[in-house]
Amino acid sequence: MTREIERVAQIPVAQIATIVPIMITVGANRIIPGVAIPHPVGDPEAGPEEDKKVRRKLVLRALKALQTEIFEQTIFDSD
């Protein structure tokens, strides 16, 4: 679905996912590794402040991915 949005509508898509090999297999272009399967975009057990930091980091990484021109599948796993 993400590839079609990029191809047809020409809108960049960044996908946060916990199982990166599946995202590669299905053809996602901009992949942001998530935290864990039950909570891909946060860590609620770390407490509210730490969870907020984790979520902010992932969102900033996704925004960076959206601004990056890519020519092949790219995993954005660091800032």
Coordinates of C-alpha atoms in Angstrom, one line a residue:
M1 CA 0.0 0.0 0.0
T2 CA 2.8 2.4 0.9
R3 CA 4.5 1.9 -2.5
E4 CA 1.3 2.5 -4.4
I5 CA 0.7 5.8 -2.4
E6 CA 4.2 6.9 -3.4
R7 CA 3.9 5.7 -7.0
V8 CA 0.4 6.9 -7.8
A9 CA -0.1 10.0 -5.6
Q10 CA 3.6 10.8 -5.4
I11 CA 3.3 11.3 -1.6
P12 CA 6.2 10.0 0.4
V13 CA 5.3 7.4 3.0
A14 CA 7.4 6.4 6.1
Q15 CA 6.3 3.2 7.8
I16 CA 7.1 2.4 11.4
A17 CA 7.2 -1.4 11.8
T18 CA 8.5 -3.8 14.3
I19 CA 9.2 -6.7 11.9
V20 CA 11.5 -5.1 9.3
P21 CA 12.0 -8.2 7.2
I22 CA 8.3 -8.2 6.5
M23 CA 8.4 -4.6 5.4
I24 CA 11.2 -5.3 3.1
T25 CA 9.4 -8.3 1.6
V26 CA 6.2 -6.3 1.0
G27 CA 8.2 -3.4 -0.6
A28 CA 7.9 -0.5 1.9
N29 CA 10.3 2.2 0.8
R30 CA 11.0 4.2 4.0
I31 CA 11.2 1.9 7.0
I32 CA 11.5 3.0 10.6
P33 CA 12.1 0.1 13.0
G34 CA 9.6 0.2 15.9
V35 CA 10.1 -0.6 19.5
A36 CA 8.3 -3.9 20.0
I37 CA 5.4 -5.9 18.6
P38 CA 2.9 -5.0 21.4
H39 CA 3.9 -1.3 21.3
P40 CA 5.6 -0.3 18.0
V41 CA 5.7 3.4 18.7
G42 CA 6.5 3.6 22.4
D43 CA 7.4 1.9 25.6
P44 CA 4.6 2.4 28.2
E45 CA 6.3 0.3 30.8
A46 CA 9.2 2.8 30.9
G47 CA 7.0 5.5 32.4
P48 CA 5.3 8.5 30.8
E49 CA 8.4 10.7 30.5
E50 CA 10.6 8.0 28.9
D51 CA 7.7 6.8 26.7
K52 CA 7.2 10.3 25.4
K53 CA 11.0 10.5 24.5
V54 CA 10.8 7.2 22.6
R55 CA 7.7 8.3 20.7
R56 CA 9.2 11.7 19.9
K57 CA 12.4 10.1 18.6
L58 CA 10.4 7.8 16.3
V59 CA 8.3 10.7 14.9
L60 CA 11.4 12.8 14.3
R61 CA 13.0 9.9 12.5
A62 CA 9.9 9.4 10.4
L63 CA 9.8 13.1 9.5
K64 CA 13.5 12.9 8.5
A65 CA 12.7 9.8 6.3
L66 CA 9.9 11.7 4.6
Q67 CA 12.3 14.5 3.7
T68 CA 15.0 12.2 2.4
E69 CA 15.1 11.4 -1.3
I70 CA 15.6 7.7 -1.8
F71 CA 16.2 5.4 -4.8
E72 CA 15.8 2.1 -3.1
Q73 CA 14.3 0.6 0.1
T74 CA 15.9 2.4 3.0
I75 CA 15.8 1.5 6.7
F76 CA 16.1 4.6 8.9
D77 CA 17.4 3.0 12.1
S78 CA 19.4 5.9 13.5
D79 CA 19.1 9.6 13.9

